[in-house]
Amino acid sequence: MGALKTGLSNLFSRRSLWRLTKLLIIFAIPMGISLLIGKIYQNWDDDPERGAIAIENGAFGENYSTPIYLDQGWSANDSLWYYNTTQGSALMPYDFFIALEQSDSTEPFRANSLIDKYRYLPQKPTFFNPDGLPVGFVKESYQGNDYIGFTCAACHTGQVNYKGTAIRIDGGPAMADMVGFLTDLQKSLDIALANSEKNQRFVAKVLELNNTYSNADEVQTDLQRWARKIRLYNNINASKVEYGYARLDAFGRIYNRVLEHVINRNQVRDVLLGATKSEDDDTNLLTPVQVDKVLEDISETIIGDLQFAKIIDRLMSTKEGYPALSLAVMNERIKPLLFNEPNAPVSYPFLWDIVQSDYVQWNGLASNAGVGPLGRNTGEVIGVFGILDWTAHKRGWSLPALVTGQKSKSYQIDFTSSIDLVNLSRLESHLASLTSPVWPTQKADSPQQEIAKAIFDKLPEWQIDGTKVRRGRALYAEYCESCHEVIDRTDHDRIVVASMLNIDVAGTDRAMAENSVNYTGFSGNFKNTYQTESVGGLVIKDRAPVVQILTAATMGEVTTAPDPDKWWPRRALDWLYMLAHSFFDNEIKASVKSGNYQPDTTASPYQSLLSYKARSLNGIWATAPYLHNGSVPSIYDLLLPVKRDGDPADGLYRPTEFEVGSREFDPRKVGLRTEGYDGFTFKADKRGDFNIGHEYGTIHAPAVNGEKPEPLTDEERWDLVEYIKTL
């Protein structure tokens, strides 16, 4: 104790403080210069078309001219910086993505035709994007290697088309089919391994790039490794609920990725020893000898992608001593014991007003106060293939171990990863200036809006009827505004308050909210650590809610100095800048959730998450399909009831089946084309896909203060749709 006091006294003596101050100044000056240069550098990519290109012979017969933009508060370089700023995602080696062929042809996998098929947005080369990668695809450098990764823009940039004219929507929901894209990627990698001609061409192209790889053996080894990783990811996240276009169960996939990296050897061993042959046969599926052979040389404390892939390969191996399990048996008897099925796809959220929101995510999971945005975005990068080089070391002092409750553990997790916390902080700040898009025929103070207005003013179907708008405004105040506040999209001081609604009251599909609370997994080294929630401290058990495990993992990541490629003083200063920026630049303060929901209790500490969020509807016209799970194709359809037994056969009801994938806009109903092309057929017939609930203004509207409100007439529905166009 005396030595500790002496050390602290020396540390905080005037001389030491002055030395420390000088040291910080010495390192802070180049950091400040670097940030200034970075800000100037950000403005260098100012292509007036923002890299957008025209598409001919596009998917579903859609051709469109070079997309135009609306007034959203961003300049050309603002958009391009957002599209091309890395966040630490690393899907696969960059050279592999450039060299890879499609599975059934010699065409590049990255060809615009395939990118457009999966509804990502092709781009031309620009300063920040010299290889002309699609919107949201970017070169990521980590530990001396280059990778292809996703940026925020991949999932949060939208587009609508109308008779050949395309409108790009910054921050809008993507139409992407990520599952289809990753499935096709896996197939192309597998065939590049199996087909000798494709393999030779692939290796030759990678070596011609003369970047990371120096010989064919290195390429072949990494091809096997990355094909196995992506195959493992796709298999773990396979779901009986098809997502199709414009939807993804991001939380389910983030949950599984965290569990894969947190679980320890003993927990896997217990699972494998407890696996049975079938629901009706409780005979052990594996013998102890087989289990020990499968887990030979696997880390005791933390596993991760490569070791987990090794376990899977061994379980399916036909070599002597291994179990030789089939894929069907693996999926039926092993996978459910370790992971949760990501069977609650939701629409990609739109990002305008996100910085000004008090709570975010469809169920209000994330508070936006303090470092909340940093934790939220860290979880997102975990989900989109951030490299998690998490390792375990013997007990010592570290801030991540302290904040995650591991300080007394024999081993502690080191959260080294590719996640770029500084860029995540910068991206969040960048989104503060993004505003919602206004209807193309409305006036706004920007050159791009004038271009759009000049085009769409010539189209009668896009004109807004002022009389209908006035009637619709009154209806909105009566039926909608209590949950969906009308805000000024350009108000710098706006705070967008989430109005939470219990799922029993909202009546919409329950899958996403229930999964967020009910899904559990093995906690690994976080077992018996403490986590503070609104109702008090909780002990993380051996098998715990995944929301607890994810929170612990993101806390560890956020408190780890970012970017291991940098010199340690720069890393330390980046970390201080990032945390200070999160605390002092964030205008959102901690607050109680608003709305009609069940509060958290000591018995049910996550009960408030069994709710869905209503928010301001500015720009909602550009975000179809609707409801949180994308189960309703247009605003007009959302104002219709769901047909129930006993309802009149000749009534108007929400469609229970429609096509998704087209970007062709319907300016009357305010939605996207739903028939007449070979898109993904959405059917509202199972959990995760139900189009029920939110039936306000219909014959099935809930009573208010004991009285049943009058349903909207069809004329009133159209008046309300007209007003919503103006938000």
XYZ file of C-alpha atoms in Angstrom:
727
model
C 0.000 0.000 0.000
C 2.854 2.376 0.831
C 4.474 1.714 -2.545
C 1.155 2.392 -4.272
C 0.781 5.734 -2.480
C 4.348 6.672 -3.357
C 3.809 5.776 -6.980
C 0.614 7.827 -7.200
C 2.310 10.747 -5.483
C 5.156 10.647 -7.997
C 2.752 10.255 -10.905
C 0.746 13.336 -9.940
C 3.606 15.550 -8.788
C 3.835 18.896 -10.549
C 6.948 17.857 -12.429
C 5.397 14.592 -13.596
C 2.175 16.297 -14.620
C 4.160 18.823 -16.651
C 6.093 16.001 -18.313
C 2.878 14.165 -19.055
C 1.327 17.345 -20.456
C 4.330 17.943 -22.708
C 4.165 14.332 -23.882
C 0.481 14.667 -24.728
C 1.135 17.935 -26.556
C 3.952 16.337 -28.543
C 1.664 13.495 -29.642
C -1.503 15.601 -29.916
C 0.006 18.087 -32.390
C 0.613 15.489 -35.116
C -2.750 13.915 -34.329
C -4.452 17.284 -34.749
C -2.593 17.863 -38.007
C -3.616 14.367 -39.120
C -7.276 15.073 -38.349
C -7.100 18.374 -40.230
C -5.491 16.712 -43.233
C -8.139 13.990 -43.025
C -10.902 16.609 -43.140
C -9.338 18.239 -46.206
C -8.777 14.811 -47.749
C -12.446 13.995 -47.221
C -13.366 16.800 -49.636
C -11.165 15.576 -52.470
C -13.696 13.113 -53.916
C -16.346 15.426 -55.345
C -17.529 13.593 -58.454
C -20.768 15.458 -59.282
C -22.571 12.191 -60.026
C -21.293 10.736 -56.722
C -19.944 7.712 -58.562
C -23.419 6.612 -59.689
C -23.826 4.976 -63.093
C -26.638 4.058 -65.473
C -27.693 0.409 -65.757
C -28.849 -1.309 -68.937
C -30.443 -4.762 -69.009
C -30.755 -4.678 -65.236
C -32.396 -7.228 -62.975
C -36.176 -7.642 -63.416
C -35.979 -5.737 -66.720
C -35.165 -2.456 -65.007
C -32.968 -0.016 -66.876
C -32.199 3.371 -65.422
C -30.209 6.478 -66.186
C -27.448 7.822 -63.960
C -29.217 8.331 -60.601
C -30.066 11.821 -59.401
C -30.131 13.012 -55.796
C -32.590 14.940 -53.647
C -31.915 17.567 -51.001
C -30.642 15.633 -47.962
C -28.122 18.107 -46.616
C -25.120 16.339 -48.167
C -22.767 17.443 -50.920
C -21.163 15.067 -53.411
C -18.080 14.552 -51.245
C -20.281 13.973 -48.176
C -22.001 11.076 -49.960
C -18.801 9.611 -51.352
C -17.015 9.759 -48.009
C -19.952 7.940 -46.420
C -19.972 5.281 -49.141
C -16.248 4.591 -48.948
C -15.161 5.024 -45.310
C -14.031 1.777 -43.722
C -15.399 0.557 -40.415
C -13.333 -2.591 -39.956
C -15.347 -5.107 -41.960
C -13.345 -7.879 -43.637
C -15.435 -10.311 -45.658
C -12.524 -11.899 -47.538
C -9.110 -10.958 -48.984
C -9.398 -8.008 -51.357
C -7.450 -9.691 -54.148
C -9.816 -12.671 -53.974
C -12.842 -10.453 -54.547
C -11.157 -8.797 -57.538
C -10.063 -12.124 -59.085
C -13.042 -14.379 -58.292
C -15.242 -15.595 -61.150
C -18.949 -16.341 -60.973
C -19.708 -19.996 -60.327
C -21.292 -20.675 -63.713
C -19.236 -18.437 -66.013
C -15.896 -16.687 -66.443
C -17.511 -13.328 -65.664
C -16.096 -11.589 -62.570
C -18.067 -12.133 -59.406
C -17.974 -8.373 -58.913
C -19.572 -7.707 -62.340
C -22.227 -5.001 -62.252
C -24.850 -7.435 -63.544
C -24.447 -9.687 -60.480
C -24.174 -6.744 -58.097
C -27.425 -5.380 -59.522
C -29.066 -8.821 -59.309
C -28.613 -8.790 -55.546
C -29.727 -5.151 -55.524
C -26.507 -3.571 -54.392
C -25.668 -0.349 -56.234
C -22.899 -0.408 -58.893
C -20.491 2.543 -59.013
C -17.800 3.891 -61.324
C -14.228 4.528 -60.143
C -13.725 7.743 -58.168
C -10.921 9.119 -55.988
C -11.905 7.154 -52.862
C -13.010 4.149 -54.911
C -10.417 3.573 -57.638
C -11.601 0.030 -58.417
C -15.240 1.056 -58.894
C -16.618 -1.096 -56.054
C -20.385 -0.999 -55.410
C -21.830 1.417 -52.857
C -20.827 0.214 -49.395
C -18.012 -2.107 -50.534
C -14.511 -0.945 -49.625
C -10.886 -1.991 -49.274
C -10.055 -2.513 -45.587
C -6.441 -2.812 -44.403
C -5.670 -4.695 -41.214
C -2.430 -6.151 -39.862
C -0.684 -5.700 -43.190
C -3.387 -7.377 -45.311
C -6.142 -5.952 -47.518
C -9.733 -7.163 -47.369
C -13.032 -6.416 -49.051
C -15.500 -5.194 -46.461
C -18.864 -3.527 -46.028
C -19.418 0.075 -44.966
C -22.604 1.462 -43.418
C -23.726 2.469 -46.910
C -24.091 -1.127 -48.154
C -27.220 -1.642 -46.043
C -28.247 1.991 -45.632
C -28.339 3.491 -49.128
C -31.553 3.210 -51.082
C -32.795 3.895 -54.576
C -36.164 4.202 -56.271
C -36.736 4.174 -60.031
C -39.535 5.558 -62.136
C -39.730 4.861 -65.871
C -35.961 4.927 -66.293
C -35.198 7.764 -63.878
C -33.407 6.698 -60.714
C -33.289 8.582 -57.409
C -30.509 7.649 -54.992
C -31.555 7.927 -51.316
C -28.638 8.465 -48.922
C -29.256 6.750 -45.596
C -32.260 4.919 -47.022
C -32.920 1.184 -46.603
C -31.109 -1.025 -49.091
C -33.006 -3.403 -51.349
C -30.132 -5.865 -50.907
C -30.426 -9.638 -50.722
C -27.365 -10.266 -48.553
C -28.180 -13.940 -48.017
C -28.385 -14.587 -51.746
C -25.159 -12.676 -52.284
C -23.263 -14.646 -49.609
C -24.705 -17.953 -50.817
C -23.509 -17.218 -54.345
C -20.129 -16.076 -52.997
C -19.695 -19.375 -51.161
C -20.612 -21.326 -54.294
C -18.114 -19.380 -56.390
C -15.324 -19.968 -53.858
C -16.133 -23.669 -53.614
C -16.018 -24.067 -57.399
C -12.792 -22.056 -57.570
C -11.362 -24.769 -55.318
C -12.895 -27.779 -57.057
C -12.674 -26.858 -60.763
C -9.092 -27.065 -61.972
C -9.471 -24.544 -64.813
C -11.195 -22.006 -62.589
C -8.640 -22.639 -59.889
C -5.722 -21.992 -62.233
C -7.272 -18.766 -63.537
C -8.063 -17.603 -60.007
C -4.538 -18.210 -58.713
C -3.007 -16.538 -61.762
C -5.221 -13.439 -61.406
C -4.433 -13.094 -57.712
C -0.700 -13.329 -58.360
C -0.933 -10.853 -61.258
C -2.268 -8.264 -58.820
C 1.108 -8.508 -57.046
C -0.259 -7.329 -53.695
C -0.522 -9.686 -50.723
C 0.444 -13.046 -52.233
C 3.846 -14.106 -53.553
C 3.235 -17.709 -54.629
C 0.491 -20.136 -55.599
C 0.670 -22.175 -52.389
C -0.198 -19.117 -50.296
C -3.212 -18.411 -52.525
C -4.433 -22.030 -52.361
C -4.104 -22.141 -48.564
C -6.038 -18.919 -48.083
C -8.659 -19.906 -50.645
C -9.423 -23.023 -48.613
C -9.426 -21.032 -45.372
C -11.796 -18.291 -46.544
C -14.117 -20.642 -48.394
C -14.436 -22.598 -45.142
C -15.118 -19.431 -43.105
C -17.883 -18.211 -45.391
C -19.365 -21.712 -45.639
C -19.396 -21.902 -41.834
C -21.050 -18.476 -41.550
C -23.770 -19.389 -44.049
C -24.429 -22.726 -42.378
C -24.629 -21.314 -38.850
C -27.087 -18.645 -40.016
C -29.316 -20.743 -42.248
C -32.984 -20.096 -41.485
C -36.313 -21.633 -42.397
C -37.671 -18.093 -42.818
C -36.504 -16.799 -46.180
C -35.451 -13.161 -46.143
C -35.550 -12.273 -49.830
C -34.832 -8.665 -50.734
C -34.780 -5.635 -48.423
C -34.608 -7.649 -45.169
C -32.017 -9.186 -42.872
C -32.028 -10.659 -39.381
C -28.973 -8.619 -38.446
C -29.387 -9.138 -34.706
C -29.695 -12.905 -35.025
C -26.486 -12.979 -37.062
C -24.619 -10.644 -34.708
C -25.734 -12.813 -31.785
C -24.398 -15.963 -33.451
C -21.104 -14.364 -34.383
C -20.503 -13.246 -30.796
C -21.400 -16.695 -29.450
C -18.968 -18.325 -31.875
C -16.129 -16.186 -30.515
C -17.040 -16.275 -26.816
C -17.783 -19.943 -26.131
C -14.945 -21.919 -24.525
C -13.696 -25.451 -24.965
C -15.378 -26.932 -21.895
C -18.754 -25.506 -22.931
C -18.427 -27.004 -26.413
C -17.417 -30.312 -24.837
C -20.488 -30.336 -22.593
C -22.713 -29.610 -25.598
C -21.233 -32.387 -27.700
C -21.411 -34.926 -24.874
C -25.038 -34.011 -24.256
C -26.175 -34.216 -27.887
C -28.640 -37.026 -28.580
C -29.508 -38.942 -31.719
C -33.034 -37.612 -32.091
C -35.962 -36.104 -30.237
C -37.279 -39.615 -29.590
C -33.933 -41.314 -28.980
C -31.920 -39.905 -26.073
C -28.912 -42.099 -26.820
C -25.719 -40.041 -26.937
C -24.802 -38.983 -30.460
C -21.049 -38.941 -29.714
C -18.756 -40.910 -27.439
C -16.373 -39.160 -24.995
C -13.424 -40.474 -27.024
C -14.821 -38.933 -30.219
C -15.516 -35.613 -28.493
C -11.994 -35.403 -27.082
C -10.502 -36.188 -30.480
C -12.629 -33.463 -32.096
C -11.486 -30.936 -29.473
C -7.814 -31.881 -29.526
C -5.585 -28.713 -29.460
C -8.637 -26.378 -29.362
C -8.161 -23.311 -27.121
C -9.462 -23.767 -23.584
C -10.672 -20.191 -23.221
C -11.831 -18.753 -26.547
C -12.370 -20.312 -29.945
C -13.264 -18.052 -32.902
C -13.782 -18.561 -36.648
C -10.870 -20.780 -37.593
C -10.960 -23.124 -34.613
C -14.730 -23.392 -34.839
C -14.427 -24.315 -38.508
C -11.874 -26.963 -37.482
C -14.356 -28.410 -34.959
C -17.077 -28.570 -37.628
C -14.735 -30.236 -40.130
C -13.700 -32.820 -37.553
C -17.286 -33.590 -36.574
C -18.036 -34.315 -40.249
C -14.728 -36.021 -41.016
C -14.740 -39.644 -42.185
C -11.186 -40.219 -40.964
C -10.660 -42.847 -38.328
C -11.780 -41.808 -34.862
C -13.995 -38.909 -35.984
C -17.836 -39.030 -35.843
C -18.537 -38.582 -39.607
C -21.765 -36.686 -38.949
C -23.833 -35.662 -41.955
C -24.723 -32.019 -42.605
C -28.351 -32.835 -41.819
C -27.438 -34.297 -38.431
C -25.161 -31.330 -37.702
C -27.970 -28.899 -38.445
C -30.584 -30.881 -36.550
C -28.729 -32.132 -33.486
C -25.659 -29.912 -32.919
C -26.289 -26.407 -34.253
C -29.425 -25.655 -32.174
C -27.478 -26.447 -28.991
C -24.879 -23.788 -29.776
C -26.631 -21.123 -31.829
C -30.011 -19.517 -32.395
C -31.841 -19.528 -35.708
C -31.852 -15.982 -37.184
C -35.490 -16.242 -38.230
C -36.734 -12.685 -37.643
C -35.736 -10.647 -40.704
C -36.445 -6.922 -40.546
C -36.160 -4.037 -42.985
C -32.872 -2.190 -43.043
C -33.574 0.929 -40.943
C -33.201 4.365 -42.531
C -30.501 6.534 -40.962
C -31.687 10.129 -41.153
C -32.382 11.495 -37.653
C -30.544 8.549 -36.077
C -28.024 10.833 -34.358
C -30.909 12.902 -32.978
C -32.881 9.866 -31.714
C -33.103 8.928 -28.037
C -33.443 5.166 -28.651
C -32.681 3.205 -31.801
C -33.241 -0.260 -33.295
C -36.716 -1.569 -34.067
C -37.335 -2.593 -30.454
C -35.541 0.338 -28.819
C -32.670 -1.909 -27.724
C -29.980 0.774 -27.859
C -29.901 4.043 -25.959
C -28.261 6.790 -27.967
C -26.821 8.566 -24.917
C -23.115 8.678 -24.020
C -21.064 6.006 -25.771
C -24.243 4.164 -26.801
C -23.770 4.896 -30.524
C -20.214 3.585 -30.385
C -21.366 0.326 -28.778
C -24.233 -0.020 -31.246
C -21.987 0.499 -34.255
C -19.364 -1.859 -32.829
C -21.992 -4.594 -32.656
C -22.913 -3.857 -36.259
C -19.302 -4.338 -37.436
C -19.113 -7.625 -35.530
C -22.097 -8.703 -37.611
C -20.568 -7.675 -40.949
C -17.351 -9.643 -40.661
C -15.078 -7.578 -38.474
C -12.001 -9.720 -37.786
C -12.167 -10.639 -34.103
C -8.676 -11.594 -33.058
C -9.861 -12.194 -29.524
C -7.333 -14.139 -27.500
C -6.990 -15.052 -23.828
C -4.062 -14.104 -21.624
C -3.286 -14.720 -17.978
C -4.700 -12.381 -15.378
C -3.359 -8.839 -15.356
C -4.647 -5.300 -15.337
C -6.461 -3.925 -18.363
C -9.373 -1.549 -18.808
C -11.403 -4.018 -20.956
C -11.011 -6.689 -18.242
C -12.118 -4.180 -15.631
C -15.259 -2.956 -17.431
C -16.302 -6.462 -18.492
C -15.887 -7.854 -14.985
C -12.980 -10.156 -15.832
C -10.406 -8.602 -13.495
C -10.453 -11.584 -11.105
C -10.535 -14.256 -13.829
C -7.583 -16.581 -14.289
C -7.654 -15.724 -17.982
C -8.870 -12.504 -19.574
C -10.002 -11.753 -23.112
C -7.908 -9.385 -25.207
C -10.309 -7.717 -27.636
C -7.928 -7.006 -30.513
C -9.913 -6.680 -33.746
C -10.166 -4.922 -37.092
C -13.078 -2.751 -35.867
C -12.254 0.904 -36.624
C -13.680 2.737 -33.620
C -12.378 6.135 -34.720
C -14.116 5.884 -38.086
C -17.297 4.669 -36.389
C -17.256 7.808 -34.259
C -16.615 9.980 -37.316
C -19.384 8.288 -39.307
C -21.887 8.891 -36.512
C -20.977 12.592 -36.519
C -21.245 12.669 -40.301
C -24.814 11.362 -40.141
C -25.827 14.331 -37.969
C -26.043 16.484 -41.098
C -28.087 13.973 -43.116
C -31.738 14.945 -43.536
C -34.703 12.995 -44.822
C -35.483 13.147 -48.562
C -38.413 15.296 -49.666
C -40.862 14.306 -52.387
C -39.247 15.156 -55.762
C -41.790 17.834 -56.745
C -41.420 19.732 -53.487
C -39.158 22.753 -53.233
C -35.936 22.593 -51.285
C -32.858 24.770 -51.213
C -30.407 22.661 -53.181
C -29.324 22.298 -56.827
C -29.975 18.552 -56.821
C -33.570 19.039 -55.670
C -34.102 21.545 -58.484
C -32.907 18.955 -61.005
C -35.327 16.379 -59.592
C -38.166 18.873 -59.505
C -37.631 19.841 -63.141
C -37.943 16.170 -64.139
C -40.888 15.147 -61.960
C -42.906 18.347 -62.398
C -43.632 17.075 -65.910
C -45.290 13.919 -64.537
C -48.920 14.429 -63.412
C -48.893 11.311 -61.224
C -46.173 12.872 -59.043
C -48.020 16.114 -58.366
C -49.291 16.622 -54.821
C -52.935 17.603 -54.366
C -53.061 20.463 -51.836
C -56.734 19.890 -50.983
C -56.120 16.250 -50.152
C -53.049 17.233 -48.130
C -55.090 19.614 -45.955
C -57.684 16.921 -45.257
C -54.951 14.352 -44.704
C -53.189 16.593 -42.174
C -56.290 16.612 -39.971
C -56.600 12.833 -40.261
C -52.923 12.391 -39.391
C -53.397 14.461 -36.240
C -56.351 12.292 -35.241
C -55.025 8.832 -36.100
C -51.206 8.961 -36.272
C -49.546 11.867 -34.503
C -49.804 10.537 -30.964
C -47.092 8.022 -31.916
C -45.552 9.521 -35.069
C -44.560 13.074 -34.162
C -44.196 15.607 -36.974
C -40.763 17.240 -36.823
C -38.773 19.839 -38.721
C -36.299 17.725 -40.704
C -33.715 20.531 -40.746
C -33.974 21.648 -37.103
C -30.433 21.421 -35.758
C -31.705 20.980 -32.187
C -34.304 18.317 -32.949
C -34.627 15.292 -30.672
C -36.548 12.408 -32.138
C -38.319 10.582 -29.329
C -39.092 6.902 -29.843
C -42.650 6.057 -28.851
C -42.426 2.455 -27.672
C -45.466 0.206 -28.019
C -45.846 -3.179 -26.333
C -46.051 -5.989 -28.897
C -49.402 -7.078 -27.470
C -50.793 -3.620 -28.193
C -49.047 -3.067 -31.535
C -50.117 -6.528 -32.694
C -47.340 -6.753 -35.290
C -45.131 -9.777 -35.888
C -43.482 -10.707 -32.588
C -40.401 -12.587 -33.810
C -37.767 -9.856 -33.689
C -38.744 -8.530 -30.255
C -39.113 -11.985 -28.714
C -35.826 -13.256 -30.130
C -33.950 -10.243 -28.784
C -35.052 -11.183 -25.258
C -35.380 -14.962 -25.354
C -32.305 -16.074 -27.291
C -29.543 -17.474 -25.089
C -26.028 -18.792 -25.531
C -22.893 -19.869 -23.689
C -21.113 -16.968 -22.044
C -17.538 -18.296 -22.037
C -15.202 -16.125 -19.989
C -18.043 -13.735 -19.136
C -19.586 -16.401 -16.881
C -20.101 -15.120 -13.319
C -19.287 -11.537 -14.261
C -21.610 -8.672 -13.382
C -23.558 -6.441 -15.727
C -25.494 -3.366 -14.692
C -28.952 -2.912 -16.169
C -31.685 -0.393 -15.404
C -33.090 -2.615 -12.631
C -29.728 -3.333 -10.990
C -26.749 -5.657 -11.254
C -27.099 -9.019 -13.006
C -24.776 -12.021 -12.891
C -24.081 -13.512 -16.308
C -24.695 -17.250 -16.042
C -23.091 -20.130 -17.934
C -25.954 -19.967 -20.431
C -27.232 -16.421 -20.553
C -29.366 -14.085 -22.658
C -27.299 -13.252 -25.726
C -28.120 -9.581 -25.233
C -25.973 -9.744 -22.060
C -23.095 -11.445 -23.861
C -23.240 -8.967 -26.750
C -23.203 -6.041 -24.311
C -20.134 -7.441 -22.539
C -18.332 -8.019 -25.845
C -19.031 -4.535 -27.188
C -17.935 -2.990 -23.873
C -14.655 -4.868 -24.199
C -14.209 -3.698 -27.784
C -15.027 -0.040 -27.037
C -12.538 0.126 -24.166
C -9.727 -1.407 -26.210
C -7.360 1.028 -27.917
C -8.318 0.941 -31.614
C -6.336 0.036 -34.711
C -3.464 -2.284 -33.728
C -1.667 -1.240 -36.935
C -0.865 2.177 -35.453
C 1.960 3.177 -33.122
C 0.811 2.811 -29.492
C 0.842 6.552 -28.605
C -1.362 7.254 -31.625
C -3.666 4.420 -30.599
C -3.950 5.839 -27.088
C -4.718 9.336 -28.380
C -7.242 7.968 -30.884
C -8.947 6.144 -28.040
C -9.080 9.284 -25.864
C -10.362 11.347 -28.789
C -12.995 8.743 -29.602
C -14.363 8.484 -26.057
C -14.257 12.252 -25.487
C -15.986 12.788 -28.810
C -18.683 10.275 -27.878
C -19.329 11.870 -24.493
C -19.014 15.568 -25.227
C -20.287 15.794 -28.815
C -23.339 13.640 -28.165
C -26.333 15.898 -27.523
C -28.545 12.964 -26.498
C -28.710 12.493 -22.740
C -29.887 9.451 -20.807
C -33.684 9.439 -20.508
C -36.581 7.142 -19.709
C -38.236 5.495 -22.697
C -41.492 7.049 -23.838
C -44.618 5.139 -24.774
C -46.922 2.308 -23.792
C -44.729 -0.652 -22.892
C -44.072 -3.085 -20.062
C -41.171 -1.742 -17.962
C -38.157 -3.795 -16.965
C -38.374 -5.481 -13.575
C -35.978 -7.483 -11.412
C -37.843 -10.618 -12.505
C -37.880 -9.614 -16.206
C -34.936 -7.236 -16.721
C -35.401 -7.046 -20.514
C -39.192 -6.865 -20.624
C -39.198 -3.373 -22.174
C -37.613 -4.848 -25.304
C -40.852 -6.713 -26.031
C -41.964 -3.578 -27.834
C -41.617 -1.851 -31.172
C -40.678 1.733 -31.844
C -42.764 4.380 -33.583
C -40.815 7.379 -34.833
C -41.302 10.469 -36.958
C -42.319 9.628 -40.510
C -40.401 12.282 -42.418
C -39.009 10.675 -45.576
C -41.073 7.525 -45.014
C -42.240 7.638 -48.638
C -38.763 6.449 -49.738
C -38.513 3.425 -47.400
C -40.892 0.719 -48.700
C -41.760 -2.049 -47.876
C -43.366 -1.241 -44.514
C -43.777 -2.474 -40.944
C -40.600 -3.504 -39.182
C -40.425 -6.819 -41.057
C -41.164 -5.443 -44.531
C -44.449 -7.312 -44.761
C -46.599 -4.548 -46.319
C -45.713 -3.185 -49.783
C -47.102 0.374 -49.663
C -48.395 3.133 -47.395
C -51.879 2.685 -48.832
C -51.819 -1.066 -48.072
C -50.679 -0.295 -44.519
C -53.916 1.649 -43.966
C -55.959 -1.460 -44.838
C -56.952 -4.157 -42.330
C -55.762 -7.757 -42.318
C -58.565 -10.067 -43.452
C -59.919 -12.213 -40.647
C -62.565 -14.899 -40.429
C -65.966 -13.277 -40.732
C -64.783 -10.176 -42.591
C -66.729 -9.266 -45.763
C -65.418 -11.087 -48.814
C -65.587 -7.942 -50.965
C -63.622 -5.706 -48.552
C -60.209 -4.123 -49.083
C -57.395 -5.924 -47.232
C -53.631 -6.002 -47.012
C -52.043 -8.315 -49.569
C -50.764 -11.566 -48.097
C -48.503 -12.312 -51.064
C -46.487 -9.986 -53.297
C -43.195 -9.763 -55.170
C -40.168 -7.949 -53.745
C -36.965 -6.855 -55.459
C -38.078 -4.228 -57.937
C -37.124 -0.599 -57.338
C -39.873 0.701 -59.630
C -41.832 3.212 -57.567
C -45.612 3.537 -57.302
C -46.269 7.261 -56.631
C -49.977 6.685 -56.027
C -49.882 4.009 -53.326
C -46.379 5.082 -52.216
C -44.548 1.798 -52.455
C -42.702 -0.414 -54.916
C -43.836 -2.640 -57.791
C -45.360 -5.841 -56.420
C -46.165 -7.997 -59.455
C -45.296 -8.774 -63.055
C -41.640 -9.733 -62.599
C -39.678 -12.698 -61.288
C -38.735 -11.316 -57.879
C -38.812 -12.905 -54.441
C -42.358 -13.921 -53.550
C -43.118 -12.722 -50.044
C -45.844 -14.633 -48.181
C -47.226 -13.389 -44.882
C -47.929 -16.892 -43.612
C -45.538 -17.610 -40.727
C -43.842 -16.150 -37.680
C -41.314 -13.588 -38.845
C -43.400 -12.831 -41.945
C -46.809 -11.927 -40.504
C -48.282 -8.651 -41.810
C -50.633 -8.250 -38.847
C -51.053 -5.385 -36.412
C -50.831 -1.587 -36.662
C -54.420 -1.566 -37.920
C -55.255 1.958 -36.779
C -58.013 3.566 -38.814
C -59.387 0.185 -39.924
C -62.311 -1.985 -38.889
C -59.907 -3.814 -36.551
C -58.513 -0.751 -34.789
C -58.230 -1.147 -31.003
C -60.586 0.792 -28.772
C -59.385 4.144 -27.401
C -60.613 5.067 -23.921
C -63.257 2.379 -24.236
C -64.607 3.678 -27.546
C -64.160 2.123 -30.983
C -62.962 4.811 -33.433
C -64.604 5.158 -36.807
C -62.597 3.428 -39.563
C -61.228 5.517 -42.400
C -63.198 5.626 -45.629
C -61.284 4.848 -48.806
C -61.286 8.554 -49.711
C -59.786 9.366 -46.320
C -57.075 6.743 -46.845
C -56.031 8.473 -50.054
C -56.065 11.863 -48.286
C -53.786 10.476 -45.588
C -51.430 8.953 -48.178
C -51.236 12.348 -49.899
C -50.267 14.093 -46.677
C -47.636 11.467 -45.816
C -45.949 12.215 -49.161
C -45.173 15.709 -47.840
C -43.442 14.605 -44.624
